[in-house]
PDB file of C-alpha atoms in Angstrom:
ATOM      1  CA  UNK A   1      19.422 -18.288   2.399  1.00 48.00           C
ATOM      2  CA  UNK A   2      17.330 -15.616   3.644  1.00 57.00           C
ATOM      3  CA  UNK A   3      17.802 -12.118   2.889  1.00 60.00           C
ATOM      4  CA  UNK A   4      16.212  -9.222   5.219  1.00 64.00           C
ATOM      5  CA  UNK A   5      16.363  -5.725   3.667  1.00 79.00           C
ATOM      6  CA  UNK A   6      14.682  -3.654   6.117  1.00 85.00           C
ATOM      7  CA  UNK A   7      14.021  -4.861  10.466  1.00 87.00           C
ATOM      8  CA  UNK A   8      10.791  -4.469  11.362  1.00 86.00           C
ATOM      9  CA  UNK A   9      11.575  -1.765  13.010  1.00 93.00           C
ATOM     10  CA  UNK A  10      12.046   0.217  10.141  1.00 93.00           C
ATOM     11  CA  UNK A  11       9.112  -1.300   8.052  1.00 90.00           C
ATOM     12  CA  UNK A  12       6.992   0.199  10.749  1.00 94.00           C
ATOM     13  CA  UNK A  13       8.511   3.832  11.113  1.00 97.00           C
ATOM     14  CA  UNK A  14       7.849   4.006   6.630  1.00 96.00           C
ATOM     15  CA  UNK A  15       4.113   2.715   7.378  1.00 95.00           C
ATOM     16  CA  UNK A  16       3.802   5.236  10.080  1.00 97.00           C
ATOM     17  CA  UNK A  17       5.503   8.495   8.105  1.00 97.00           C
ATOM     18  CA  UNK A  18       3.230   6.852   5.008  1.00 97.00           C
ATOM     19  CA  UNK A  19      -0.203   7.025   7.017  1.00 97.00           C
ATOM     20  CA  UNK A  20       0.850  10.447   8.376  1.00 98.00           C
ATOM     21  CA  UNK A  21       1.565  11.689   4.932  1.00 98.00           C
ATOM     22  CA  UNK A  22      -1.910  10.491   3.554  1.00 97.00           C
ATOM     23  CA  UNK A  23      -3.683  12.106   6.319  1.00 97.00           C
ATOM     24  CA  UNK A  24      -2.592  15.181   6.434  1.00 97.00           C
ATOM     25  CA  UNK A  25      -1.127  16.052   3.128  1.00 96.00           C
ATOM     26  CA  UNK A  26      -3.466  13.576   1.187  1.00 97.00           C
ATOM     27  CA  UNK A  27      -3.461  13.185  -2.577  1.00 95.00           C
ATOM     28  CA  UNK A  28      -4.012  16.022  -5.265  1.00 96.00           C
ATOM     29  CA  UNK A  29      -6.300  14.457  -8.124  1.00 95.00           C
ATOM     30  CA  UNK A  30      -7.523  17.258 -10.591  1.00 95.00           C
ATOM     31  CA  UNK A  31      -9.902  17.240 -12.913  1.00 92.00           C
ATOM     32  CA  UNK A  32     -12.192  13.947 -11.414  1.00 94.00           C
ATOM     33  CA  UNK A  33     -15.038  14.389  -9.826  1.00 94.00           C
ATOM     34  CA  UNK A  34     -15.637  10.408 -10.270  1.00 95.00           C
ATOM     35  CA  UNK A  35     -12.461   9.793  -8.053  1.00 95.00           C
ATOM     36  CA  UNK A  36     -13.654  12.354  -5.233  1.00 96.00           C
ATOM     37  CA  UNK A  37     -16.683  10.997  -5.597  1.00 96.00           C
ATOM     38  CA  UNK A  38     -15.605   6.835  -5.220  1.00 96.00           C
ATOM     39  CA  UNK A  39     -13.140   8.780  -2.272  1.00 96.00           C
ATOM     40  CA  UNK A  40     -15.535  10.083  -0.096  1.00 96.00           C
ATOM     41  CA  UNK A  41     -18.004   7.146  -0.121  1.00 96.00           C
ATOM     42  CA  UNK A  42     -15.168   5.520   1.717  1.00 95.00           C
ATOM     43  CA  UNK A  43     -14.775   7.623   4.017  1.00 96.00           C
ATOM     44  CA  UNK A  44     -12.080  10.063   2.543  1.00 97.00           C
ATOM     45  CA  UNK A  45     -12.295  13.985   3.227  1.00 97.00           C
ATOM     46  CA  UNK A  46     -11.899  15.705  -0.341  1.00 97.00           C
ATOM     47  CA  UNK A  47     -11.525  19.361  -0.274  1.00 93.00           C
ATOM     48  CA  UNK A  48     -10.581  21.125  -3.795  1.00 90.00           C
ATOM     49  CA  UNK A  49      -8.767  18.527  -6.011  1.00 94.00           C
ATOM     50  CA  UNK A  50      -7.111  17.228  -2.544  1.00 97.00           C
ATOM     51  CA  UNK A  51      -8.261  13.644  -0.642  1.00 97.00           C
ATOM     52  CA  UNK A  52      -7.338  13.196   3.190  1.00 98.00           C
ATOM     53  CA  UNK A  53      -7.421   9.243   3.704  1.00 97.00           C
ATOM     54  CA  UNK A  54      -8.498   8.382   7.692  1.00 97.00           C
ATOM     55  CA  UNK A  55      -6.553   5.703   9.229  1.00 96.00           C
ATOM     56  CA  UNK A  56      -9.123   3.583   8.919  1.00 96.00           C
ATOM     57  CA  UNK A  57      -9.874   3.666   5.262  1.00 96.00           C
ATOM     58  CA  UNK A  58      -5.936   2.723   4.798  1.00 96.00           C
ATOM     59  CA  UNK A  59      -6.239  -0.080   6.977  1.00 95.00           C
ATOM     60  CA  UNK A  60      -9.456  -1.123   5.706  1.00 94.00           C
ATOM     61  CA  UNK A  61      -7.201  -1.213   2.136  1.00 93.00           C
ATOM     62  CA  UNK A  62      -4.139  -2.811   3.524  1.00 90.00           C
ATOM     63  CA  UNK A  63      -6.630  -5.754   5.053  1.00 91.00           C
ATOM     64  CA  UNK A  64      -7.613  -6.358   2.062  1.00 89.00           C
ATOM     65  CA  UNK A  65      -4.572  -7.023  -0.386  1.00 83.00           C
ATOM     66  CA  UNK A  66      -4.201 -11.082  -0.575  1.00 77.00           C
ATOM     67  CA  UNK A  67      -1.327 -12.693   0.202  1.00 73.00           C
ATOM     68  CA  UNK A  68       1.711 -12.241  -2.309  1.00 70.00           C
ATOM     69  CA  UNK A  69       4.754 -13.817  -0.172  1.00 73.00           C
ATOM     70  CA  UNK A  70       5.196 -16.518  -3.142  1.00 74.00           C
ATOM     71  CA  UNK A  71       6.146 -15.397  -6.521  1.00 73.00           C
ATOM     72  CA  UNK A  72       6.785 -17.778  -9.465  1.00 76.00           C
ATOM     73  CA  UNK A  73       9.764 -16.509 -11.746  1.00 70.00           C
ATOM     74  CA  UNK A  74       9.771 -18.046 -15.200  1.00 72.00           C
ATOM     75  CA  UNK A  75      12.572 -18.610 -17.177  1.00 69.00           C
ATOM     76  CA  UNK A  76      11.870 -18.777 -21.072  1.00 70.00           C
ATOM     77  CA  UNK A  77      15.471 -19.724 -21.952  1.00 71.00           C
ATOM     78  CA  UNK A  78      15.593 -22.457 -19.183  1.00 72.00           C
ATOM     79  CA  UNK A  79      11.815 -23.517 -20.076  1.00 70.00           C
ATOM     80  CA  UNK A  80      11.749 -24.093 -16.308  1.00 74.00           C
ATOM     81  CA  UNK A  81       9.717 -21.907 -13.466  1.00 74.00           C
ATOM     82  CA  UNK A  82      11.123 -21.307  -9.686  1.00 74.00           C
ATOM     83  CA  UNK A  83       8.817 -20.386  -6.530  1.00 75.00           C
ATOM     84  CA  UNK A  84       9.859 -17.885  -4.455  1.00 73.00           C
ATOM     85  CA  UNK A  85       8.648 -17.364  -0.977  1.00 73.00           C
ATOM     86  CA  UNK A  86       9.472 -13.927   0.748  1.00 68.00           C
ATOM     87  CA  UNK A  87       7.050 -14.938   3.835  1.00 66.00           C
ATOM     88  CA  UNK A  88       9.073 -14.355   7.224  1.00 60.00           C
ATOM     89  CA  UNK A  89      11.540 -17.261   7.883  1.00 56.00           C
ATOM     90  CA  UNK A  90      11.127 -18.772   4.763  1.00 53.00           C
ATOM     91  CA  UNK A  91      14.407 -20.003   3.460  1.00 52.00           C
TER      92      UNK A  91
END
């Protein structure tokens, strides 16, 4: 059984409004200079309490995560574990 929550399609229009958002309205962190700091050593624009993130610094980000399309669910009552694989076409 596969399930398939959102199309491509519309995984793509959330990453675009997301990258959009963190470009232009950015993040509001008060009160931490370490955090602007750590932000604009990779590249972030920090302006008051605000960050910008480039497109390239969340790409950067995104290439790094590992993969996470398998997830093992344990069941104490059972005793017993299942894998789960959300990769594309997995079934």
């Amino acid at each position: 059984m596969q399930l398939q929550a959102l199309t491509e399609t519309d995984i793509q229009k959330i990453h675009k409004a997301t990258v959009r958002i963190l470009e232009r309205t950015g993040l509001q962190i008060e009160n931490s200079q370490l955090a602007h700091d750590i932000a604009r050593e990779h590249g972030c624009e920090v302006t008051d309490d605000r960050i910008l993130f480039p497109k390239q610094v969340i790409q950067k980000a995104i290439d790094q995560i590992p993969d996470r399309s398998t997830f093992t669910f344990f069941m104490p009552g059972l005793g017993t574990a299942t894998e789960v694989n959300l990769s594309k076409g997995a079934s």
